[in-house]
Amino acid sequence: MPRAYVFDAYGTLFDVHSVQARCEAFWPGKGAALSQLWRAKQLEYTWQRSLMGRYEPFSRITREALEYACAALGLALDAARADALLGEYQRLALFPDAREALARLGSQRRAILTNGSPDMIEPLVAQSGLSFDAVLSVHELRIYKPAPQVYRLAVERLAVPAADIVFVSANCWDALGATAFGLRAVWINRTGAPVDRLGAAPERIVTSLAAL
Amino acid sequence: MPRAYVFDAYGTLFDVHSVQARCEAFWPGKGAALSQLWRAKQLEYTWQRSLMGRYEPFSRITREALEYACAALGLALDAARADALLGEYQRLALFPDAREALARLGSQRRAILTNGSPDMIEPLVAQSGLSFDAVLSVHELRIYKPAPQVYRLAVERLAVPAADIVFVSANCWDALGATAFGLRAVWINRTGAPVDRLGAAPERIVTSLAAL
């Protein structure tokens, strides 16, 4: 039996595309495209800045990705709309399967391990009503997933060996980063996507957090 | 006057989407989507593997990205088609502005600095008929762009100070990686895209290699 469950936040417990309705309200017909491009650029920037050695907090990266995405799609973004959309990131919807899956866990410890900087993740977790033994952010390491030191943070802070930690992510590359480091990883494949070809395989693939 | 011009290869001198016709021939109606997803995954895998510390040569990453892209789009990829499509990477089309731009350069040294492993880039350059003072690959460093050590390789191998090297890329994040390291960078913005928000700005933005 695992001794701890460690969850990715964005895309796994919380639906990053719950910003889409607000995007759509601001720019009718463009909500889906903006939400998709915003998320794609957000992730690209985490990888590129990490490799450049130019870390900035996820809150700043999320804002910069929004600015890029609006510019690319020809959408006029003023400060009020930017603030409103970034505010949505502090009240992202929980995936429907998340609360029940967490409730059904036994006595194991549970934590979040996230790219989110404290200024983003702490209000989000607080408003969700969920409780965790630890909310761990890459922010103190100044490098983003899937760098191995990020996954090592869970081992160190929970004081549980890697082989006794199950890491849960709906981002396949994140699950594979955890696997490459040595955690046991479950990929939540909600969309029937192929496994990423990164030289590793998750221990389990399930279609929903409910299957944990 | 700069003392050396250093060019990115894929997407800058050579059109990675010249694979699209072969994709389209194999899977009518899917060529554009496959070409786009293949390229996007190829880049993602370079960033993710670099951060994971799990370098593999660009030739392998390109194959793995093709496998992923075909699986995601529901396209059956057998060994013959995979080999044929990867073979296209050794005869990518030169962009129309590339040959003339290179011919018009003066006595400056000229080099390629590429993610491409030697098994991919050397046949491609050979068939192009272009000549360079150096073809530098990240392969010896076992990390991909935009890590700063990649751009440092140009300084070391050309024995020219960073401030006397103009780095030319149509990949904005690549131009910004070079800028962050200290090279002078020109972004070839053929598509009218916004500048990536990565905390740096290219020295120049032009719409074509002809404007160099």
Short mmCIF file of C-alpha atoms in Angstrom, two decimals:
data_model
loop_
_atom_site.label_atom_id
_atom_site.label_comp_id
_atom_site.label_asym_id
_atom_site.label_seq_id
_atom_site.Cartn_x
_atom_site.Cartn_y
_atom_site.Cartn_z
CA MET A 1 0.00 0.00 0.00
CA PRO A 2 1.31 3.47 -0.78
CA ARG A 3 1.96 5.68 2.19
CA ALA A 4 1.24 8.96 0.42
CA TYR A 5 -0.71 10.28 -2.55
CA VAL A 6 0.69 13.36 -4.22
CA PHE A 7 -1.50 15.19 -6.71
CA ASP A 8 -0.76 17.58 -9.50
CA ALA A 9 -3.14 20.56 -9.24
CA TYR A 10 -3.71 22.24 -12.61
CA GLY A 11 -5.46 19.92 -15.02
CA THR A 12 -5.63 17.07 -12.50
CA LEU A 13 -7.66 18.26 -9.49
CA PHE A 14 -8.62 21.62 -10.98
CA ASP A 15 -9.90 22.21 -14.50
CA VAL A 16 -7.76 24.89 -16.14
CA HIS A 17 -10.33 25.17 -18.91
CA SER A 18 -12.95 26.43 -16.51
CA VAL A 19 -11.55 29.84 -17.55
CA GLN A 20 -13.15 29.23 -20.93
CA ALA A 21 -16.58 30.60 -19.99
CA ARG A 22 -15.10 33.92 -18.93
CA CYS A 23 -12.97 34.03 -22.09
CA GLU A 24 -16.08 33.34 -24.14
CA ALA A 25 -18.03 36.07 -22.34
CA PHE A 26 -15.31 38.60 -23.17
CA TRP A 27 -14.73 37.46 -26.77
CA PRO A 28 -17.72 35.51 -28.10
CA GLY A 29 -16.68 32.65 -30.35
CA LYS A 30 -13.10 32.75 -29.15
CA GLY A 31 -13.35 31.21 -25.68
CA ALA A 32 -12.19 27.71 -26.57
CA ALA A 33 -9.33 28.86 -28.79
CA LEU A 34 -8.09 31.33 -26.19
CA SER A 35 -8.29 28.84 -23.35
CA GLN A 36 -6.35 26.24 -25.35
CA LEU A 37 -3.63 28.60 -26.54
CA TRP A 38 -3.30 30.23 -23.11
CA ARG A 39 -2.71 26.84 -21.48
CA ALA A 40 -0.31 25.67 -24.21
CA LYS A 41 1.82 28.81 -23.94
CA GLN A 42 1.73 28.68 -20.15
CA LEU A 43 3.33 25.24 -20.24
CA GLU A 44 5.82 26.16 -22.99
CA TYR A 45 6.99 29.13 -20.98
CA THR A 46 7.59 26.98 -17.90
CA TRP A 47 9.84 24.67 -19.92
CA GLN A 48 11.61 27.40 -21.85
CA ARG A 49 12.27 29.63 -18.83
CA SER A 50 13.50 26.64 -16.84
CA LEU A 51 15.99 25.77 -19.57
CA MET A 52 17.03 29.40 -19.94
CA GLY A 53 17.66 29.58 -16.19
CA ARG A 54 15.22 32.50 -16.08
CA TYR A 55 12.63 31.36 -13.58
CA GLU A 56 9.64 33.57 -12.90
CA PRO A 57 6.65 32.61 -10.72
CA PHE A 58 3.76 30.76 -12.32
CA SER A 59 1.51 33.74 -11.66
CA ARG A 60 3.69 35.90 -13.89
CA ILE A 61 4.05 33.19 -16.51
CA THR A 62 0.29 32.70 -16.56
CA ARG A 63 -0.20 36.42 -17.15
CA GLU A 64 2.44 36.51 -19.89
CA ALA A 65 0.92 33.47 -21.59
CA LEU A 66 -2.48 35.18 -21.54
CA GLU A 67 -0.97 38.31 -23.10
CA TYR A 68 0.67 36.24 -25.83
CA ALA A 69 -2.46 34.23 -26.54
CA CYS A 70 -4.65 37.32 -26.84
CA ALA A 71 -2.12 39.00 -29.13
CA ALA A 72 -1.88 35.89 -31.31
CA LEU A 73 -5.65 35.67 -31.64
CA GLY A 74 -6.10 39.41 -32.21
CA LEU A 75 -8.06 39.96 -28.97
CA ALA A 76 -7.69 43.30 -27.20
CA LEU A 77 -6.72 42.62 -23.58
CA ASP A 78 -6.97 45.52 -21.16
CA ALA A 79 -5.91 45.47 -17.52
CA ALA A 80 -9.42 44.86 -16.26
CA ARG A 81 -9.95 41.80 -18.45
CA ALA A 82 -6.49 40.45 -17.66
CA ASP A 83 -7.13 40.78 -13.94
CA ALA A 84 -10.53 39.16 -14.27
CA LEU A 85 -9.16 36.20 -16.21
CA LEU A 86 -6.21 35.72 -13.86
CA GLY A 87 -8.69 35.90 -10.99
CA GLU A 88 -10.43 32.88 -12.51
CA TYR A 89 -7.27 30.89 -11.80
CA GLN A 90 -7.97 31.31 -8.09
CA ARG A 91 -11.37 29.70 -8.39
CA LEU A 92 -10.89 27.02 -10.99
CA ALA A 93 -13.53 24.30 -10.86
CA LEU A 94 -12.67 21.04 -9.17
CA PHE A 95 -13.04 18.12 -11.55
CA PRO A 96 -16.23 16.26 -10.55
CA ASP A 97 -14.27 13.14 -9.60
CA ALA A 98 -11.75 14.94 -7.38
CA ARG A 99 -13.60 15.52 -4.12
CA GLU A 100 -14.94 11.99 -3.88
CA ALA A 101 -11.63 10.41 -4.81
CA LEU A 102 -9.89 12.35 -2.06
CA ALA A 103 -12.62 11.45 0.43
CA ARG A 104 -12.20 7.77 -0.33
CA LEU A 105 -8.48 7.72 0.34
CA GLY A 106 -7.63 5.96 3.59
CA SER A 107 -5.16 7.05 6.20
CA GLN A 108 -2.47 7.83 3.63
CA ARG A 109 -0.98 11.24 3.60
CA ARG A 110 -2.03 13.47 0.75
CA ALA A 111 -0.28 16.41 -0.81
CA ILE A 112 -0.27 18.69 -3.82
CA LEU A 113 2.90 19.13 -5.86
CA THR A 114 2.39 21.98 -8.29
CA ASN A 115 3.97 24.43 -10.68
CA GLY A 116 1.74 27.05 -9.08
CA SER A 117 3.41 29.74 -7.06
CA PRO A 118 2.01 30.23 -3.53
CA ASP A 119 0.17 33.40 -4.57
CA MET A 120 -1.88 31.28 -7.01
CA ILE A 121 -2.20 27.87 -5.42
CA GLU A 122 -2.95 28.83 -1.84
CA PRO A 123 -6.13 30.83 -2.59
CA LEU A 124 -7.23 28.10 -5.00
CA VAL A 125 -6.88 25.30 -2.47
CA ALA A 126 -8.45 27.41 0.26
CA GLN A 127 -11.60 28.12 -1.75
CA SER A 128 -11.91 24.46 -2.77
CA GLY A 129 -12.49 23.31 0.78
CA LEU A 130 -10.07 20.41 0.25
CA SER A 131 -7.45 19.70 2.87
CA PHE A 132 -3.95 18.35 2.38
CA ASP A 133 -1.03 17.46 4.59
CA ALA A 134 1.19 19.61 2.38
CA VAL A 135 0.92 21.93 -0.60
CA LEU A 136 4.32 21.86 -2.26
CA SER A 137 5.28 24.35 -4.96
CA VAL A 138 8.19 24.40 -7.38
CA HIS A 139 8.52 28.05 -6.43
CA GLU A 140 11.18 27.45 -3.79
CA LEU A 141 13.27 25.49 -6.32
CA ARG A 142 12.93 28.08 -9.10
CA ILE A 143 12.55 25.42 -11.77
CA TYR A 144 9.45 23.79 -13.23
CA LYS A 145 8.27 20.25 -13.83
CA PRO A 146 9.46 17.80 -15.09
CA ALA A 147 12.87 18.56 -13.49
CA PRO A 148 13.70 15.71 -11.10
CA GLN A 149 14.30 17.98 -8.12
CA VAL A 150 10.61 18.90 -8.21
CA TYR A 151 9.56 15.30 -7.54
CA ARG A 152 12.32 14.93 -4.96
CA LEU A 153 10.64 17.73 -3.01
CA ALA A 154 7.73 15.39 -2.28
CA VAL A 155 10.06 12.71 -0.89
CA GLU A 156 11.87 15.21 1.28
CA ARG A 157 8.88 17.09 2.63
CA LEU A 158 6.68 14.10 3.26
CA ALA A 159 9.63 12.07 4.58
CA VAL A 160 8.29 9.07 2.66
CA PRO A 161 10.47 6.98 0.31
CA ALA A 162 9.84 7.51 -3.41
CA ALA A 163 8.65 3.93 -3.84
CA ASP A 164 5.89 4.53 -1.28
CA ILE A 165 4.53 7.64 -2.97
CA VAL A 166 1.88 7.51 -5.68
CA PHE A 167 1.98 10.62 -7.83
CA VAL A 168 -1.22 11.41 -9.69
CA SER A 169 -1.34 13.65 -12.74
CA ALA A 170 -3.56 14.14 -15.75
CA ASN A 171 -0.57 15.64 -17.59
CA CYS A 172 1.15 12.64 -19.10
CA TRP A 173 4.60 14.25 -19.29
CA ASP A 174 4.26 15.12 -15.59
CA ALA A 175 3.44 11.52 -14.67
CA LEU A 176 6.43 10.41 -16.75
CA GLY A 177 8.69 12.97 -15.10
CA ALA A 178 7.67 11.52 -11.74
CA THR A 179 8.26 7.99 -13.02
CA ALA A 180 11.71 8.91 -14.32
CA PHE A 181 12.56 10.30 -10.89
CA GLY A 182 11.36 7.15 -9.14
CA LEU A 183 7.87 7.87 -7.83
CA ARG A 184 5.01 5.52 -8.62
CA ALA A 185 2.86 7.39 -11.10
CA VAL A 186 -0.75 7.20 -12.17
CA TRP A 187 -1.73 9.02 -15.33
CA ILE A 188 -5.34 10.23 -15.34
CA ASN A 189 -6.11 9.97 -19.04
CA ARG A 190 -9.52 11.61 -19.24
CA THR A 191 -9.39 12.22 -22.99
CA GLY A 192 -8.12 8.95 -24.42
CA ALA A 193 -4.80 10.51 -25.47
CA PRO A 194 -1.75 8.41 -26.39
CA VAL A 195 1.05 8.02 -23.87
CA ASP A 196 3.80 10.56 -24.45
CA ARG A 197 6.99 9.08 -25.89
CA LEU A 198 9.48 10.11 -23.25
CA GLY A 199 11.22 6.84 -22.51
CA ALA A 200 9.12 5.96 -19.47
CA ALA A 201 5.70 4.45 -18.77
CA PRO A 202 3.33 5.30 -15.92
CA GLU A 203 2.65 2.50 -13.45
CA ARG A 204 -1.08 2.82 -14.09
CA ILE A 205 -3.33 4.62 -16.53
CA VAL A 206 -6.92 5.28 -15.50
CA THR A 207 -9.63 7.40 -17.05
CA SER A 208 -10.79 9.15 -13.90
CA LEU A 209 -9.67 10.08 -10.40
CA ALA A 210 -12.55 7.90 -9.24
CA ALA A 211 -10.56 4.84 -10.35
CA LEU A 212 -7.78 5.53 -7.86
CA MET B 1 29.63 44.94 -38.10
CA PRO B 2 29.06 41.44 -36.79
CA ARG B 3 31.91 39.03 -37.28
CA ALA B 4 29.75 35.91 -37.56
CA TYR B 5 26.21 34.92 -38.48
CA VAL B 6 24.86 31.82 -36.78
CA PHE B 7 21.65 30.31 -38.12
CA ASP B 8 19.08 28.02 -36.63
CA ALA B 9 18.31 25.22 -39.09
CA TYR B 10 14.81 23.77 -38.62
CA GLY B 11 12.16 26.35 -39.35
CA THR B 12 14.70 29.05 -40.19
CA LEU B 13 16.78 27.87 -43.16
CA PHE B 14 14.80 24.67 -43.75
CA ASP B 15 11.02 24.38 -43.81
CA VAL B 16 9.97 21.62 -41.41
CA HIS B 17 6.51 21.70 -42.92
CA SER B 18 7.82 20.52 -46.25
CA VAL B 19 7.03 17.07 -44.78
CA GLN B 20 3.38 17.97 -45.13
CA ALA B 21 3.02 16.83 -48.73
CA ARG B 22 4.25 13.35 -47.89
CA CYS B 23 1.97 13.25 -44.84
CA GLU B 24 -0.94 14.27 -47.05
CA ALA B 25 -0.08 11.61 -49.62
CA PHE B 26 -0.16 8.92 -46.93
CA TRP B 27 -3.27 10.22 -45.14
CA PRO B 28 -5.36 12.46 -47.40
CA GLY B 29 -6.93 15.35 -45.53
CA LYS B 30 -4.62 14.92 -42.54
CA GLY B 31 -1.32 16.29 -43.83
CA ALA B 32 -1.51 19.72 -42.26
CA ALA B 33 -2.76 18.49 -38.90
CA LEU B 34 -0.08 15.79 -38.75
CA SER B 35 2.72 18.14 -39.73
CA GLN B 36 1.66 20.67 -37.10
CA LEU B 37 1.26 18.19 -34.27
CA TRP B 38 4.48 16.36 -35.18
CA ARG B 39 6.46 19.58 -34.97
CA ALA B 40 4.76 20.72 -31.76
CA LYS B 41 5.48 17.42 -30.01
CA GLN B 42 9.04 17.34 -31.34
CA LEU B 43 9.73 20.65 -29.61
CA GLU B 44 7.88 19.70 -26.41
CA TYR B 45 9.93 16.54 -26.14
CA THR B 46 13.19 18.48 -26.48
CA TRP B 47 12.20 20.72 -23.57
CA GLN B 48 10.76 17.95 -21.41
CA ARG B 49 13.64 15.54 -21.91
CA SER B 50 16.16 18.31 -21.25
CA LEU B 51 14.46 19.13 -17.95
CA MET B 52 14.18 15.46 -17.03
CA GLY B 53 17.89 15.02 -17.70
CA ARG B 54 16.98 12.30 -20.21
CA TYR B 55 18.58 13.51 -23.42
CA GLU B 56 18.07 11.50 -26.58
CA PRO B 57 19.21 12.56 -30.05
CA PHE B 58 16.90 14.70 -32.15
CA SER B 59 16.56 11.87 -34.64
CA ARG B 60 15.00 9.67 -31.96
CA ILE B 61 12.86 12.49 -30.61
CA THR B 62 11.61 13.26 -34.11
CA ARG B 63 10.61 9.62 -34.56
CA GLU B 64 8.90 9.48 -31.18
CA ALA B 65 7.03 12.72 -31.88
CA LEU B 66 5.82 11.27 -35.20
CA GLU B 67 4.62 8.13 -33.43
CA TYR B 68 2.75 10.21 -30.87
CA ALA B 69 1.21 12.49 -33.47
CA CYS B 70 -0.03 9.60 -35.60
CA ALA B 71 -1.50 7.86 -32.55
CA ALA B 72 -3.22 11.06 -31.43
CA LEU B 73 -4.75 11.57 -34.87
CA GLY B 74 -5.73 7.92 -35.30
CA LEU B 75 -3.36 7.36 -38.24
CA ALA B 76 -1.82 3.91 -38.66
CA LEU B 77 1.94 4.30 -38.91
CA ASP B 78 3.90 1.30 -40.10
CA ALA B 79 7.69 1.07 -40.32
CA ALA B 80 7.78 1.89 -44.03
CA ARG B 81 5.79 5.09 -43.62
CA ALA B 82 7.77 6.12 -40.54
CA ASP B 83 11.04 5.63 -42.41
CA ALA B 84 9.73 7.53 -45.41
CA LEU B 85 8.58 10.48 -43.32
CA LEU B 86 11.79 10.61 -41.30
CA GLY B 87 13.67 10.46 -44.59
CA GLU B 88 11.92 13.69 -45.56
CA TYR B 89 13.77 15.38 -42.72
CA GLN B 90 17.01 14.82 -44.62
CA ARG B 91 15.71 16.70 -47.64
CA LEU B 92 13.63 19.48 -46.18
CA ALA B 93 13.10 22.38 -48.56
CA LEU B 94 15.23 25.47 -48.13
CA PHE B 95 13.09 28.52 -47.55
CA PRO B 96 13.13 30.57 -50.77
CA ASP B 97 14.91 33.49 -49.08
CA ALA B 98 17.67 31.38 -47.54
CA ARG B 99 20.09 30.78 -50.41
CA GLU B 100 20.16 34.39 -51.55
CA ALA B 101 20.49 35.75 -48.02
CA LEU B 102 23.50 33.54 -47.42
CA ALA B 103 25.03 34.50 -50.76
CA ARG B 104 24.72 38.18 -49.91
CA LEU B 105 26.59 37.90 -46.62
CA GLY B 106 30.06 39.40 -46.79
CA SER B 107 33.24 37.98 -45.40
CA GLN B 108 31.65 37.15 -42.07
CA ARG B 109 31.86 33.63 -40.84
CA ARG B 110 28.65 31.67 -41.00
CA ALA B 111 27.53 28.68 -38.99
CA ILE B 112 24.51 26.57 -38.12
CA LEU B 113 23.59 26.00 -34.47
CA THR B 114 20.91 23.33 -34.30
CA ASN B 115 18.99 20.89 -32.15
CA GLY B 116 19.56 18.38 -34.93
CA SER B 117 21.81 15.46 -34.16
CA PRO B 118 24.63 14.90 -36.68
CA ASP B 119 22.81 11.93 -38.25
CA MET B 120 20.01 14.31 -39.26
CA ILE B 121 21.66 17.65 -39.90
CA GLU B 122 24.71 16.55 -41.85
CA PRO B 123 22.83 14.86 -44.70
CA LEU B 124 20.39 17.77 -44.80
CA VAL B 125 23.11 20.41 -45.14
CA ALA B 126 25.01 18.27 -47.66
CA GLN B 127 22.02 17.93 -49.99
CA SER B 128 21.24 21.65 -49.73
CA GLY B 129 24.48 22.65 -51.40
CA LEU B 130 25.01 25.38 -48.79
CA SER B 131 28.38 25.75 -47.15
CA PHE B 132 29.17 26.85 -43.62
CA ASP B 133 32.26 27.38 -41.54
CA ALA B 134 30.76 25.20 -38.84
CA VAL B 135 27.68 23.08 -38.24
CA LEU B 136 27.24 22.97 -34.47
CA SER B 137 24.82 20.56 -32.82
CA VAL B 138 23.50 20.43 -29.27
CA HIS B 139 24.22 16.71 -29.46
CA GLU B 140 27.61 16.97 -27.81
CA LEU B 141 26.07 18.89 -24.90
CA ARG B 142 23.13 16.49 -24.42
CA ILE B 143 20.70 19.32 -23.75
CA TYR B 144 18.44 21.25 -26.11
CA LYS B 145 17.76 24.89 -26.83
CA PRO B 146 17.15 27.32 -25.16
CA ALA B 147 19.71 26.21 -22.52
CA PRO B 148 22.45 28.86 -22.38
CA GLN B 149 25.28 26.39 -22.91
CA VAL B 150 23.93 25.76 -26.41
CA TYR B 151 24.48 29.39 -27.43
CA ARG B 152 27.83 29.41 -25.66
CA LEU B 153 28.92 26.65 -28.03
CA ALA B 154 28.85 29.16 -30.90
CA VAL B 155 31.10 31.57 -29.02
CA GLU B 156 33.56 28.82 -28.17
CA ARG B 157 33.70 27.11 -31.53
CA LEU B 158 33.81 30.22 -33.65
CA ALA B 159 36.17 31.94 -31.19
CA VAL B 160 34.17 35.14 -31.67
CA PRO B 161 32.81 37.17 -28.72
CA ALA B 162 29.07 36.90 -28.11
CA ALA B 163 28.55 40.58 -28.89
CA ASP B 164 30.02 40.06 -32.38
CA ILE B 165 27.73 37.16 -33.27
CA VAL B 166 24.32 37.65 -34.85
CA PHE B 167 22.09 34.65 -34.21
CA VAL B 168 19.22 34.21 -36.66
CA SER B 169 16.14 32.14 -35.88
CA ALA B 170 12.54 31.99 -37.01
CA ASN B 171 11.68 30.37 -33.66
CA CYS B 172 11.04 33.32 -31.37
CA TRP B 173 11.86 31.45 -28.14
CA ASP B 174 15.18 30.40 -29.74
CA ALA B 175 16.06 34.00 -30.62
CA LEU B 176 15.16 34.99 -27.06
CA GLY B 177 17.26 32.20 -25.61
CA ALA B 178 20.19 33.53 -27.61
CA THR B 179 19.46 37.06 -26.44
CA ALA B 180 19.28 35.95 -22.81
CA PHE B 181 22.69 34.31 -23.22
CA GLY B 182 24.18 37.44 -24.77
CA LEU B 183 24.23 36.94 -28.53
CA ARG B 184 22.73 39.54 -30.82
CA ALA B 185 19.54 37.96 -32.13
CA VAL B 186 17.37 38.50 -35.16
CA TRP B 187 13.93 36.92 -35.14
CA ILE B 188 12.65 36.01 -38.60
CA ASN B 189 8.92 36.52 -38.09
CA ARG B 190 7.49 35.15 -41.32
CA THR B 191 3.96 34.73 -39.97
CA GLY B 192 3.28 37.98 -38.13
CA ALA B 193 3.26 36.23 -34.74
CA PRO B 194 3.56 38.14 -31.45
CA VAL B 195 6.88 38.17 -29.62
CA ASP B 196 7.04 35.46 -26.97
CA ARG B 197 6.83 36.79 -23.42
CA LEU B 198 10.05 35.41 -22.00
CA GLY B 199 11.57 38.50 -20.44
CA ALA B 200 13.80 39.38 -23.38
CA ALA B 201 13.47 41.09 -26.75
CA PRO B 202 15.31 40.28 -29.98
CA GLU B 203 17.63 42.98 -31.28
CA ARG B 204 15.79 42.98 -34.60
CA ILE B 205 12.61 41.50 -36.00
CA VAL B 206 12.36 41.07 -39.76
CA THR B 207 9.85 39.26 -41.93
CA SER B 208 12.29 37.41 -44.16
CA LEU B 209 15.88 36.22 -44.32
CA ALA B 210 16.20 38.55 -47.29
CA ALA B 211 16.03 41.49 -44.86
CA LEU B 212 19.24 40.47 -43.14
#
